[in-house]
mmCIF file of C-alpha atoms in Angstrom:
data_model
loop_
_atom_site.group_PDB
_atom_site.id
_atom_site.type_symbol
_atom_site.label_atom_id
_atom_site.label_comp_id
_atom_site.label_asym_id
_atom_site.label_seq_id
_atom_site.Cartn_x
_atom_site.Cartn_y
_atom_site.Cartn_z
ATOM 1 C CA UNK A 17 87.123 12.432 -99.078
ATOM 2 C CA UNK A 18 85.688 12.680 -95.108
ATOM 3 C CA UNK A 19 82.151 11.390 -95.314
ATOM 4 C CA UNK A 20 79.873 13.928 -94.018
ATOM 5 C CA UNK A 21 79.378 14.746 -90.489
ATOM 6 C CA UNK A 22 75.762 13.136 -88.816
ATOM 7 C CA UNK A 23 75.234 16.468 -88.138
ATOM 8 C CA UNK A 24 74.946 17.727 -91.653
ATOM 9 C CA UNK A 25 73.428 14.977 -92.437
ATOM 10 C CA UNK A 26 70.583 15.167 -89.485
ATOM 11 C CA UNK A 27 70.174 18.963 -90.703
ATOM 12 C CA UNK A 28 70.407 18.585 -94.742
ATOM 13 C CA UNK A 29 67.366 16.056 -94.372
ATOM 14 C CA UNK A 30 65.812 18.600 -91.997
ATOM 15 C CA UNK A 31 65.705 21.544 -93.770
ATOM 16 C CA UNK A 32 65.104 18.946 -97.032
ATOM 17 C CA UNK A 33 61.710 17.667 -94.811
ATOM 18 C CA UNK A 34 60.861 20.673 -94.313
ATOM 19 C CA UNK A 35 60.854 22.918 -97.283
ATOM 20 C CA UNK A 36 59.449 19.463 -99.146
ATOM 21 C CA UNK A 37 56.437 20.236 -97.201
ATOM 22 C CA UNK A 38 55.598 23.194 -97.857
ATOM 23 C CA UNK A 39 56.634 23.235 -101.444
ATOM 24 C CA UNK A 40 53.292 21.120 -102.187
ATOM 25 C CA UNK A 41 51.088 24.315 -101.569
ATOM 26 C CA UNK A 42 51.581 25.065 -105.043
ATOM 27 C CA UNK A 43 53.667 28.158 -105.108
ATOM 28 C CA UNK A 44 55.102 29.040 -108.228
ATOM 29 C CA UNK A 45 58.587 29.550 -107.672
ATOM 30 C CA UNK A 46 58.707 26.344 -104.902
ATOM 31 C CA UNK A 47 59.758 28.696 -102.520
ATOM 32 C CA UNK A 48 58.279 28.413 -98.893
ATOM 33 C CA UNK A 49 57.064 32.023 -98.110
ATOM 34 C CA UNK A 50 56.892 32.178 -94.052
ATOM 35 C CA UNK A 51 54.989 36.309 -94.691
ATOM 36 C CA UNK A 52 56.263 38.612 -92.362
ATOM 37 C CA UNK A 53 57.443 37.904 -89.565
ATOM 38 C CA UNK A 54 56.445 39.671 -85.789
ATOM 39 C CA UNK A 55 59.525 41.216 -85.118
ATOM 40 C CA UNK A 56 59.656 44.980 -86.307
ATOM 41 C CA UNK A 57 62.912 46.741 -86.416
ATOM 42 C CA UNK A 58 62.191 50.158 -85.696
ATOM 43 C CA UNK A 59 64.931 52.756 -85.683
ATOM 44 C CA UNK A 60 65.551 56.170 -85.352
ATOM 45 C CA UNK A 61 67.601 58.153 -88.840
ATOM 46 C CA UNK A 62 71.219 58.763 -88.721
ATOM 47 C CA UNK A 63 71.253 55.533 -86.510
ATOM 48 C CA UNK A 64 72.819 51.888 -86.790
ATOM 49 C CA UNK A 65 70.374 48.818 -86.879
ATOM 50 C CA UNK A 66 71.167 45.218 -87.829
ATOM 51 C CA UNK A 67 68.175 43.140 -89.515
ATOM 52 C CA UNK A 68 68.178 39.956 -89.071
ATOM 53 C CA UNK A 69 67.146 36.800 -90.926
ATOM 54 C CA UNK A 70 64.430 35.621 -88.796
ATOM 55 C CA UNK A 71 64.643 32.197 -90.663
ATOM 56 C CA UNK A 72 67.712 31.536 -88.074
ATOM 57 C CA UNK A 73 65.840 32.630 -85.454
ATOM 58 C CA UNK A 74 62.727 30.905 -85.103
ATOM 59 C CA UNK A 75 61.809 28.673 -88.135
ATOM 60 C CA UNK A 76 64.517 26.573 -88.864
ATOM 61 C CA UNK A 77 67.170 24.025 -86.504
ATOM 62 C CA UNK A 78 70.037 25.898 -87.987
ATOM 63 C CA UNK A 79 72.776 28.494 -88.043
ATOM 64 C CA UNK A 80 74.068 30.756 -90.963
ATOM 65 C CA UNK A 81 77.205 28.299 -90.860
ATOM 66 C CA UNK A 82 75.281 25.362 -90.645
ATOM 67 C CA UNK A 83 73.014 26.462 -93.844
ATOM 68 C CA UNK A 84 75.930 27.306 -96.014
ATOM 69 C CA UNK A 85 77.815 23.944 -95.168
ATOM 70 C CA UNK A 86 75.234 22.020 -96.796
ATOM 71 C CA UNK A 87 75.507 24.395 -100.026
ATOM 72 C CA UNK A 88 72.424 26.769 -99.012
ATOM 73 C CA UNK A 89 72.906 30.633 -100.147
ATOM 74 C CA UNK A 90 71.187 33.433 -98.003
ATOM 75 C CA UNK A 91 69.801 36.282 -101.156
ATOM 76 C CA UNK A 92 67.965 39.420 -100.414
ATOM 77 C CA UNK A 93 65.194 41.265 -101.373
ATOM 78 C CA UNK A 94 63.748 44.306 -100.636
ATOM 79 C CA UNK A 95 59.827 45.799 -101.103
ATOM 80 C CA UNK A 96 59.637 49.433 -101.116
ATOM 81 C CA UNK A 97 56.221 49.137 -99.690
ATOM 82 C CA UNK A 98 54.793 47.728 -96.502
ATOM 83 C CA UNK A 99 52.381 44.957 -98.045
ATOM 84 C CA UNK A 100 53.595 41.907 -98.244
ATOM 85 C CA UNK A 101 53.596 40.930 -101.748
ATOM 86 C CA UNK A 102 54.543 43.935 -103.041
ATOM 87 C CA UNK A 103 57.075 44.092 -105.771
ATOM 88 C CA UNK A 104 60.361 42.542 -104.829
ATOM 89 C CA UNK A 105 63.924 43.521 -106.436
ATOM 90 C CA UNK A 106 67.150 42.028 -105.165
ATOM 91 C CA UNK A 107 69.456 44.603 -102.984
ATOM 92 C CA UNK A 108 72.241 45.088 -104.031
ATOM 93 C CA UNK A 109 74.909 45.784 -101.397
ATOM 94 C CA UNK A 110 77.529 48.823 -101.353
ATOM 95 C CA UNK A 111 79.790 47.343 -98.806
ATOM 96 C CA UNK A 112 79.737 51.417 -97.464
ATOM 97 C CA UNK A 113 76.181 52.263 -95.442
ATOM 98 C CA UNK A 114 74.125 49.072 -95.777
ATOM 99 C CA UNK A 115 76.078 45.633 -96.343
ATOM 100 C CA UNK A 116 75.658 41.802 -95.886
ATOM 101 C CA UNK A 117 77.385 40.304 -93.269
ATOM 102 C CA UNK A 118 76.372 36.827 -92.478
ATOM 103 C CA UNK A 119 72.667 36.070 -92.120
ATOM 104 C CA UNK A 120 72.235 39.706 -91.501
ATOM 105 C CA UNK A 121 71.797 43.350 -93.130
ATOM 106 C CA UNK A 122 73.486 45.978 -91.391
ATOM 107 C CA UNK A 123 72.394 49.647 -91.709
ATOM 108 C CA UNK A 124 75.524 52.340 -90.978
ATOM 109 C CA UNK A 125 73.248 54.330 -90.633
ATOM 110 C CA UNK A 126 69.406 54.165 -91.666
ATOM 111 C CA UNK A 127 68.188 56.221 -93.596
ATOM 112 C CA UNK A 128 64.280 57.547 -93.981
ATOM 113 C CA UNK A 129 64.402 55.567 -97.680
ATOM 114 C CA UNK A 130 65.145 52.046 -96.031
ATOM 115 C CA UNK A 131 61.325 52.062 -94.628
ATOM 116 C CA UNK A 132 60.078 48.924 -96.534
ATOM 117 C CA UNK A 133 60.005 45.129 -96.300
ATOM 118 C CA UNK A 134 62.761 43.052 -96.189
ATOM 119 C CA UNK A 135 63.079 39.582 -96.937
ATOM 120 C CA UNK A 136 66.072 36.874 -97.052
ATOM 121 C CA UNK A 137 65.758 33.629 -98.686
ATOM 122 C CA UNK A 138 67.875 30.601 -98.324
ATOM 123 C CA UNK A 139 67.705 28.057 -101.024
ATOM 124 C CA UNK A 140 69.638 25.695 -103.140
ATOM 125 C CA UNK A 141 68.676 24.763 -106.591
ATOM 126 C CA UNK A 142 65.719 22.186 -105.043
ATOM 127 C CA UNK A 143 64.444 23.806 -102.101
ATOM 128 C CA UNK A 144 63.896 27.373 -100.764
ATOM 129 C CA UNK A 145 62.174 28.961 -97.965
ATOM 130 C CA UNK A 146 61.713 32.697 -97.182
ATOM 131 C CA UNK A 147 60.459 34.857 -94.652
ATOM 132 C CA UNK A 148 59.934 39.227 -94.402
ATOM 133 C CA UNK A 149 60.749 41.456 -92.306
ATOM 134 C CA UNK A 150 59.383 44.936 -91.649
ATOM 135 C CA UNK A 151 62.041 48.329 -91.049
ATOM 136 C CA UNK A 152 60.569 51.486 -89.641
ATOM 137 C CA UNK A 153 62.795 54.640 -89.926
ATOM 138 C CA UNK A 154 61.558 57.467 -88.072
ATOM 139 C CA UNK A 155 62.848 61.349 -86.970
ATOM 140 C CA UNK A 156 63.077 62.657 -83.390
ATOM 141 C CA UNK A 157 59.947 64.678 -82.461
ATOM 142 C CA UNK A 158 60.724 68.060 -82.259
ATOM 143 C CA UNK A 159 63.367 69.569 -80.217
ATOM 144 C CA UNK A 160 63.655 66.036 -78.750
ATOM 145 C CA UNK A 161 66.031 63.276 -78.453
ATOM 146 C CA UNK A 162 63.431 60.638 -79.133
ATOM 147 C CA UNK A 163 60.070 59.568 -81.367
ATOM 148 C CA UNK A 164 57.311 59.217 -79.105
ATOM 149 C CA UNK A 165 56.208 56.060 -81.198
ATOM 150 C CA UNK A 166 59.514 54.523 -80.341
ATOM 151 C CA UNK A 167 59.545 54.293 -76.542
ATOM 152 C CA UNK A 168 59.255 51.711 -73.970
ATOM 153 C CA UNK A 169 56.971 51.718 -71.507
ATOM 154 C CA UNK A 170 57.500 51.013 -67.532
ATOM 155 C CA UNK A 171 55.933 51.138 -64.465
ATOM 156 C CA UNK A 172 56.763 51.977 -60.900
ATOM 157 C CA UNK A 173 55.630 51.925 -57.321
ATOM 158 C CA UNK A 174 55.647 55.059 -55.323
ATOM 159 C CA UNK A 175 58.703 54.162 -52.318
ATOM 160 C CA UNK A 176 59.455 50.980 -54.486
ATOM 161 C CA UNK A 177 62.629 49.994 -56.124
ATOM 162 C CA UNK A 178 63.152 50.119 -60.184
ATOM 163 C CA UNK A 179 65.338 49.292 -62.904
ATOM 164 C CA UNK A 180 65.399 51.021 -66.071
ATOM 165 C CA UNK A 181 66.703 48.734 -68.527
ATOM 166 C CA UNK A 182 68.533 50.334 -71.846
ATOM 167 C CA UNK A 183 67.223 47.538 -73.743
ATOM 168 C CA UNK A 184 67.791 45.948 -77.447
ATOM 169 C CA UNK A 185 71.682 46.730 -77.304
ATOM 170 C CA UNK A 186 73.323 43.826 -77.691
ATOM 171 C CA UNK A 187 73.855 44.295 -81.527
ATOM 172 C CA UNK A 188 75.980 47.608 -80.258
ATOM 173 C CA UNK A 189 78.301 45.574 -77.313
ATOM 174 C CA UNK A 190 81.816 44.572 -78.199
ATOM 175 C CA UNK A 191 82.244 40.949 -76.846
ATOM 176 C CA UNK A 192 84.706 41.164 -73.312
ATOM 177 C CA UNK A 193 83.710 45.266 -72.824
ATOM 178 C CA UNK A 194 80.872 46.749 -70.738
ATOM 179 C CA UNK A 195 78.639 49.545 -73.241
ATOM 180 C CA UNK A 196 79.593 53.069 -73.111
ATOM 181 C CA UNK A 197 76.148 54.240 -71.550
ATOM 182 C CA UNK A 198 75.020 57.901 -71.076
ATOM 183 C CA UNK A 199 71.642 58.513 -69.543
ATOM 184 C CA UNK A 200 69.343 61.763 -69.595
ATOM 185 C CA UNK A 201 66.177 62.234 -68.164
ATOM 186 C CA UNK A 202 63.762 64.554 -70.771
ATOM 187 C CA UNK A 203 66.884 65.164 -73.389
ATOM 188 C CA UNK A 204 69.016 66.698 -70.737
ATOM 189 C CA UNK A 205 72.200 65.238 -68.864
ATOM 190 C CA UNK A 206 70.913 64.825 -65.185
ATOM 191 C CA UNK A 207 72.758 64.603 -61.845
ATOM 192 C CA UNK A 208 71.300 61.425 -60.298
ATOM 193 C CA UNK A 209 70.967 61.543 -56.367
ATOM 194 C CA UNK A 210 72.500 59.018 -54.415
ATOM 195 C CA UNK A 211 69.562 56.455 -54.616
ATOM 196 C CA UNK A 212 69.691 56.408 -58.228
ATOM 197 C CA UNK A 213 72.634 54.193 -59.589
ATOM 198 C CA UNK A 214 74.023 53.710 -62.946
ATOM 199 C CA UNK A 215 74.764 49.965 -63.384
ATOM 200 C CA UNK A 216 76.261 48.293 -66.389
ATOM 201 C CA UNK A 217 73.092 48.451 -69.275
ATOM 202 C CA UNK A 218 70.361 50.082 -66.520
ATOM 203 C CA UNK A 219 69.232 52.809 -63.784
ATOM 204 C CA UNK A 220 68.764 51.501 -60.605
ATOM 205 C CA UNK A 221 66.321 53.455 -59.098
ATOM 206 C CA UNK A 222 66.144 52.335 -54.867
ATOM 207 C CA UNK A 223 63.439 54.387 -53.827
ATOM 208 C CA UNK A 224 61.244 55.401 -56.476
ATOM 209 C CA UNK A 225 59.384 59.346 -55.947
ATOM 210 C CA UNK A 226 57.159 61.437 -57.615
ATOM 211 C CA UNK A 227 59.977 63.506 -59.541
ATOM 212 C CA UNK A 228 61.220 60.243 -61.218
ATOM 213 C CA UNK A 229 58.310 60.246 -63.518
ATOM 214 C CA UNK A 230 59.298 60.701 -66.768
ATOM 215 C CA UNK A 231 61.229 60.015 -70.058
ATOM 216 C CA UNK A 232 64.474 58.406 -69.996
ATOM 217 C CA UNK A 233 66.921 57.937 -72.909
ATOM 218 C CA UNK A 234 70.047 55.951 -73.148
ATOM 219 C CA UNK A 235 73.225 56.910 -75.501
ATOM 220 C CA UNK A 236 75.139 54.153 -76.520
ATOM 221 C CA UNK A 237 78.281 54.726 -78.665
ATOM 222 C CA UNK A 238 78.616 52.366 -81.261
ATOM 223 C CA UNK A 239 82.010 52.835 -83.413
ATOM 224 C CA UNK A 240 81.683 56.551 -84.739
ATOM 225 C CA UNK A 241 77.507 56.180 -84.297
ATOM 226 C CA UNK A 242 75.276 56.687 -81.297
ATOM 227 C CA UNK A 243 72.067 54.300 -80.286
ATOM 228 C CA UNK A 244 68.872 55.576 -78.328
ATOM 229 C CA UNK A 245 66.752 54.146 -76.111
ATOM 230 C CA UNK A 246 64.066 55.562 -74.498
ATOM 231 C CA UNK A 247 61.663 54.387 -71.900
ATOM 232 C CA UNK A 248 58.937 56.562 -70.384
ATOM 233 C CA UNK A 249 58.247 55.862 -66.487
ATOM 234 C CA UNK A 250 54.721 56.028 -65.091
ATOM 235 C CA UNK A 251 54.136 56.105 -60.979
ATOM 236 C CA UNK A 252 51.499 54.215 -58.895
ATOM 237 C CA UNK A 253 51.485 54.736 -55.046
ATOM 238 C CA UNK A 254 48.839 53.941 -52.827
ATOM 239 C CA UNK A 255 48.276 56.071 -49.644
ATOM 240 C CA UNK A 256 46.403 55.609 -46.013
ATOM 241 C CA UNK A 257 42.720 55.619 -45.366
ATOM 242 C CA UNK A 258 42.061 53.727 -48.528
ATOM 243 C CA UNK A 259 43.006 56.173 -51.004
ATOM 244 C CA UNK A 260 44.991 55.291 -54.110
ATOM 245 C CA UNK A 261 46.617 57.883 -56.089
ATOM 246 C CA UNK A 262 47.685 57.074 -59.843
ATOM 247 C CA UNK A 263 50.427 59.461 -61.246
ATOM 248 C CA UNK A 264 51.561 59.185 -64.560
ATOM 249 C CA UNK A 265 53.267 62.218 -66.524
ATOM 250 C CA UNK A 266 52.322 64.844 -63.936
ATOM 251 C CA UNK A 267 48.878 64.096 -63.960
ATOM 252 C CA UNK A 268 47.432 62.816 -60.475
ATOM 253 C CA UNK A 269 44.030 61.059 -59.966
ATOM 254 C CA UNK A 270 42.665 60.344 -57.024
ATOM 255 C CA UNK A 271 40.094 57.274 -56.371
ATOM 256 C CA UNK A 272 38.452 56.514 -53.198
ATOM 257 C CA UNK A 273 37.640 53.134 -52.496
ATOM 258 C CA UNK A 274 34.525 53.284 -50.369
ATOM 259 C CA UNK A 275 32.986 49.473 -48.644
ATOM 260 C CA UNK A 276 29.476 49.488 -47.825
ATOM 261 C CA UNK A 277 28.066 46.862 -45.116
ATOM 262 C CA UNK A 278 25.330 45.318 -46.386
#
């Protein structure tokens, strides 16, 4: 038999330190509860989202390979309501619109009853550590092709350059291929002029103007699904004789900036 690597050895007595540590709280179950974490998945119905456990991600020197070569399992559990603490029941998995897949849950596609609190815990007979995390499932506003909640917020400078970023996609990118990116400008295909260009995952905007003000959404096609993202731009300029004009949304205010000699 090969003795075992130093590297499963360095992260077996890591993970070991660790949930030892915390284990002497007192908690019933021995199980290191890390609450919820700051990350909120937030996602629009009808459309894909992979949840992620954030135990990989931030509290622990380890992959979801790494973990299960040193005989951790990943389990989930799911809490219908948004407390943490609530009552917790194991998920079971279909395999068909929500499955496991590695240290993640993937949603094809959410669905208004997956609001809740998720949480994954990795653990061994001995040692266990957990951590929540929170899924928001929302409709489109009316007659629109976002959720106002859900929207990403920029700023530009009047005669300025700007890039508007179709951000959080790179769950929905096949390694080796560029995204299949639509954009529209208030829910409605648009026919850019020639300072506005459409580069790989943005909008690059070369002179920004008044009339770019607005709400932009991305479409990226995922398999048979589509993924929205939608950012809302807000204009600053300022003009001559000490005048600064604010415009955001079609709205202008006007400020004078007045110097007294004293």
């Amino acid at each position: 038999m090969r003795p075992p690597s130093p590297l499963l050895i360095l992260l077996y007595v890591t993970l070991s330190r660790a949930m030892k540590t915390v284990s002497k709280r007192g908690s019933v179950d021995l199980c290191t509860d890390w609450s919820v974490d700051y990350l909120k998945y937030r996602v629009l119905q009808g459309e894909p989202v992979r949840l992620k456990c954030a135990l990989f991600y931030g509290y622990i020197r380890a992959n979801y390979s790494q973990a299960q070569s040193v005989g951790l399992s990943l389990m989930w559990y799911r809490s219908t309501g948004l407390g943490h603490g609530d009552f917790e029941e194991p998920i079971s998995f279909n395999g068909v619109r929500m499955s496991k897949e590695e240290d993640a849950i993937w949603f094809r596609p959410a669905d208004l009853q997956d609001v809740g609190l998720y949480s994954c815990v990795l653990r061994n007979s001995t040692y266990c550590m957990k951590v929540s995390m929170s899924l928001h499932v929302a409709e489109n506003d009316t007659d629109l092709c976002y959720n106002s909640d859900m929207r990403h917020m920029e700023k530009a400078e009047l005669s300025k350059s700007k890039d508007i970023t179709c951000p959080d996609i790179e769950d929905y990118i096949e390694p080796g291929k560029d995204p299949h990116i639509i954009w529209f400008k208030e829910c409605r295909p648009k026919q850019w002029r020639a300072s506005i260009l459409q580069r790989r995952d943005s909008l690059s905007i070369r002179e920004v103007k008044e009339d770019d003000i607005g709400n932009y959404t991305c479409e990226v096609t995922f398999g048979a699904f589509v993924v929205h993202r939608t950012t809302e731009l807000t204009v600053t300029g300022k003009m001559e004789g000490g005048m600064k004009r604010c415009t955001s949304l079609g709205y202008h205010f006007f400020f004078l900036q007045r110097f007294s000699a004293f």
